[in-house]
mmCIF file of C-alpha atoms in Angstrom:
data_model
loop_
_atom_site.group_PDB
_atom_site.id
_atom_site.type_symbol
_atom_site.label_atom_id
_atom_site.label_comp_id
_atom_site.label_asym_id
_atom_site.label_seq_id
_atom_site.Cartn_x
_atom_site.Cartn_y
_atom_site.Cartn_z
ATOM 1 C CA UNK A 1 0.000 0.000 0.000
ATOM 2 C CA UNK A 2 1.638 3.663 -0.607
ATOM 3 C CA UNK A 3 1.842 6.143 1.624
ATOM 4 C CA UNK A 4 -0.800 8.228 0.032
ATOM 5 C CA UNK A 5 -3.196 5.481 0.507
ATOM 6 C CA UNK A 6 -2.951 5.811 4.320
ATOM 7 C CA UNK A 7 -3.378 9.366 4.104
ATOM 8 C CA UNK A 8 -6.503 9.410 1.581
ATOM 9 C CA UNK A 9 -8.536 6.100 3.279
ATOM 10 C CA UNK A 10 -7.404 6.362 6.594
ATOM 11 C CA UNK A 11 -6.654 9.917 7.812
ATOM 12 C CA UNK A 12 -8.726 12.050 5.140
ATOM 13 C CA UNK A 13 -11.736 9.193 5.496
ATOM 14 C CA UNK A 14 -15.217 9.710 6.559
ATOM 15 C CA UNK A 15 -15.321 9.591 10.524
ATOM 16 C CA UNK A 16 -17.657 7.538 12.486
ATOM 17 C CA UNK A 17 -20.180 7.701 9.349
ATOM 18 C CA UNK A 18 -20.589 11.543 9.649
ATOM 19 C CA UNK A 19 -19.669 12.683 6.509
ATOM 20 C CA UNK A 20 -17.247 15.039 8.375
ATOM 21 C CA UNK A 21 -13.328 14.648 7.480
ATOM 22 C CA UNK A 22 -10.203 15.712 9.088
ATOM 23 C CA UNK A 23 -9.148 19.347 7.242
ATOM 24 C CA UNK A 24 -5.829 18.009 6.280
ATOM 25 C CA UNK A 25 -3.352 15.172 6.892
ATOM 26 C CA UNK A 26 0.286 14.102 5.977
ATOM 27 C CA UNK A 27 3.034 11.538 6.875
ATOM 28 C CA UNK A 28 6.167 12.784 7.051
ATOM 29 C CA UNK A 29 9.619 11.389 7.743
ATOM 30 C CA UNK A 30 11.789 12.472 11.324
ATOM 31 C CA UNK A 31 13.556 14.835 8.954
ATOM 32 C CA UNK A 32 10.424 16.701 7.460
ATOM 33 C CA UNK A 33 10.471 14.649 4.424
ATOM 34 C CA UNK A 34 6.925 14.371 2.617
ATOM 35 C CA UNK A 35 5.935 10.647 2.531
ATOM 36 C CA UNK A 36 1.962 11.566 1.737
ATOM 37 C CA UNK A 37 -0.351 14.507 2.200
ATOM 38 C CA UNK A 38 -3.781 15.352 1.469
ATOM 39 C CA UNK A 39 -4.061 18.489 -1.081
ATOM 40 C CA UNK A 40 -4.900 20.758 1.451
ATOM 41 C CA UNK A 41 -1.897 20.159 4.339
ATOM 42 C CA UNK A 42 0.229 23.076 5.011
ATOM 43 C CA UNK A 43 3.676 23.956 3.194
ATOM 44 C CA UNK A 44 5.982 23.373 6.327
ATOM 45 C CA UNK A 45 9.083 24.895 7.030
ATOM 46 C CA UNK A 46 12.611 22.854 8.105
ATOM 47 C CA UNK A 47 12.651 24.826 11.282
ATOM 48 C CA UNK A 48 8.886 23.796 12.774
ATOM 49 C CA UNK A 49 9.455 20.228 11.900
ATOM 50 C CA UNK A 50 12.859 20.535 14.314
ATOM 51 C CA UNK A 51 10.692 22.276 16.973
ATOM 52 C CA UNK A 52 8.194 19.173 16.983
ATOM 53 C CA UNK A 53 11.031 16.650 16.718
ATOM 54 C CA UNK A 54 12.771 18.461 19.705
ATOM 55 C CA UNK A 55 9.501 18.647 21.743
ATOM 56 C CA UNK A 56 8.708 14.785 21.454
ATOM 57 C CA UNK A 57 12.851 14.553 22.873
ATOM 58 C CA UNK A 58 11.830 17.351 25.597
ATOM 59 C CA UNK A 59 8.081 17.115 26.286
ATOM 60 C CA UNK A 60 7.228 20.565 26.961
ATOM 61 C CA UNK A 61 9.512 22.486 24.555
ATOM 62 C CA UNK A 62 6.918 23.475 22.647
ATOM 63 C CA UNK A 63 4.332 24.561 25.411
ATOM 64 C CA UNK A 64 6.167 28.357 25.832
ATOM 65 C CA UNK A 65 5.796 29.457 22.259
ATOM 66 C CA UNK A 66 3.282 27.168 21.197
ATOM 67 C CA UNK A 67 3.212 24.597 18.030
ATOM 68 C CA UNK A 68 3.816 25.749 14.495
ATOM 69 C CA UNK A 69 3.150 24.235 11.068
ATOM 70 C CA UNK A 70 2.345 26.081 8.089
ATOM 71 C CA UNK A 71 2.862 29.384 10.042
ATOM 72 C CA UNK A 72 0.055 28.745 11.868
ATOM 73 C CA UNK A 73 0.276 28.922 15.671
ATOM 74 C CA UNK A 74 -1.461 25.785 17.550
ATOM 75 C CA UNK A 75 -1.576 26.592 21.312
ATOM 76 C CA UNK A 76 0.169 23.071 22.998
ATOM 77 C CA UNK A 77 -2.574 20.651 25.244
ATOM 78 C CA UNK A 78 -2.140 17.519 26.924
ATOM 79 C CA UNK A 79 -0.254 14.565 24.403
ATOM 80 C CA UNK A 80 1.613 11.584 25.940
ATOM 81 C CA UNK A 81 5.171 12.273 26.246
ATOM 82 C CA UNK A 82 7.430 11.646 23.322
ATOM 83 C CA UNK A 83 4.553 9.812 21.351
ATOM 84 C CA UNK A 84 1.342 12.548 20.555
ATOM 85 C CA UNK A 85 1.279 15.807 20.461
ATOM 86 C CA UNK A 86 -1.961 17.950 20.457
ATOM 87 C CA UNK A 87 -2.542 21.722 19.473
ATOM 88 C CA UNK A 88 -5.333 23.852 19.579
ATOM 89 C CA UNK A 89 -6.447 27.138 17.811
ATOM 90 C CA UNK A 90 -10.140 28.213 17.427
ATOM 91 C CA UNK A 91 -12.579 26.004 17.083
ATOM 92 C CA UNK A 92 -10.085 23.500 15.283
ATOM 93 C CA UNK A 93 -6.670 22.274 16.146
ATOM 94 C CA UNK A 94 -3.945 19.127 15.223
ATOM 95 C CA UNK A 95 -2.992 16.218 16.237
ATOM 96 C CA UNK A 96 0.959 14.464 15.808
ATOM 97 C CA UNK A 97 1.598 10.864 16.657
ATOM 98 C CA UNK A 98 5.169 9.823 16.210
ATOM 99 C CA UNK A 99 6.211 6.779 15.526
ATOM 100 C CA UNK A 100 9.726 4.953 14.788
ATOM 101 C CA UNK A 101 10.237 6.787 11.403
ATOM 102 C CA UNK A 102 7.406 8.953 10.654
ATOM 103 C CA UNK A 103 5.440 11.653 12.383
ATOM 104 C CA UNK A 104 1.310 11.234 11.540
ATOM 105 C CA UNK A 105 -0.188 14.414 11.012
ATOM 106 C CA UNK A 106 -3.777 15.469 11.236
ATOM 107 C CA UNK A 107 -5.570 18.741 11.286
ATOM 108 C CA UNK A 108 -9.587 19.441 12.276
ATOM 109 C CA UNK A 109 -11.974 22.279 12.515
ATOM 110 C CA UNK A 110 -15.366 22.001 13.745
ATOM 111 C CA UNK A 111 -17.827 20.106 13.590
ATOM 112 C CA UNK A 112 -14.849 17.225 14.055
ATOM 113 C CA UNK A 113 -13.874 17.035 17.864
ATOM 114 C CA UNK A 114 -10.634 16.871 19.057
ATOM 115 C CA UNK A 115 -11.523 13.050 19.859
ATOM 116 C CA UNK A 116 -12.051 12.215 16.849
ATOM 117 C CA UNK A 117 -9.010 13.332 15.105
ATOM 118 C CA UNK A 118 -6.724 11.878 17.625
ATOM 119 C CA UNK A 119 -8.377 8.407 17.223
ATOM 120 C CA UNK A 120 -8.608 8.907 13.530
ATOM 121 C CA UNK A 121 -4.178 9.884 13.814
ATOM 122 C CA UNK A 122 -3.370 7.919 16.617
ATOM 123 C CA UNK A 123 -5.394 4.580 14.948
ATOM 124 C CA UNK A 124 -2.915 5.070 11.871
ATOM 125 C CA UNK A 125 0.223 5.972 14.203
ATOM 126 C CA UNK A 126 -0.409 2.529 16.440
ATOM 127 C CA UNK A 127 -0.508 0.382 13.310
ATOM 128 C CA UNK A 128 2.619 2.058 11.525
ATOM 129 C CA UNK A 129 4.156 1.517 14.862
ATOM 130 C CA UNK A 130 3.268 -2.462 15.112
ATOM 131 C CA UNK A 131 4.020 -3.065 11.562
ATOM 132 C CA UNK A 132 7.776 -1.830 12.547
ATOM 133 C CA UNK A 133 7.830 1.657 10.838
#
């Protein structure tokens, strides 16, 4: 299966039957590389990549200046150290799971929950986990 599959039928998929989708979604590699993103994920710069590897190393890091992908600013909630980090802004916000090689990325606004996207992220982030990657 390619990466792009996992981010088109099981991060960008319908959620519980609602109809509703996450905003945007991406796998990318420990070093910022693009594996797979939906059309609509944010152009990302070297430096905010670093900042979330460096927060998942230092949970916390983050949590003064707040998350940031796409220039956006995501104010930092609870996660579970060094494996998810979650962000809020608005009525929308992101989730990040990490796993051995690749950092699962998803992005909500209402009417999704904050729930739902981090089972939606964290579903895909387990299973890349168990299947070694």
């Amino acid at each position: 299966m390619s990466w792009q599959t996992y981010v088109d039928e099981h991060l960008m998929c319908d959620i519980d039957g609602t109809g509703h989708q996450l905003t945007a979604a991406a796998i990318l590699g420990h070093d910022g590389s693009v594996w797979a993103q939906s059309t609509s994920f944010p152009q990302c710069k070297p430096d905010e990549i670093t900042g979330i590897m460096k927060d998942f190393d230092e949970p916390g890091y983050l949590a003064p200046t707040g998350l940031h992908l796409g220039e956006v600013k995501y104010m930092v909630i609870q996660g579970e150290a060094g494996a998810v980090i979650r962000g809020k802004k608005g009525s929308g916000g992101i989730t990040i799971k990490k796993t051995g090689q690749a950092l699962v990325f998803g992005i909500y606004e209402e009417p999704v929950t904050p729930g739902q996207c981090n089972l939606v992220v964290e579903r895909l982030g387990d299973y890349l986990v168990d299947q070694g990657l």
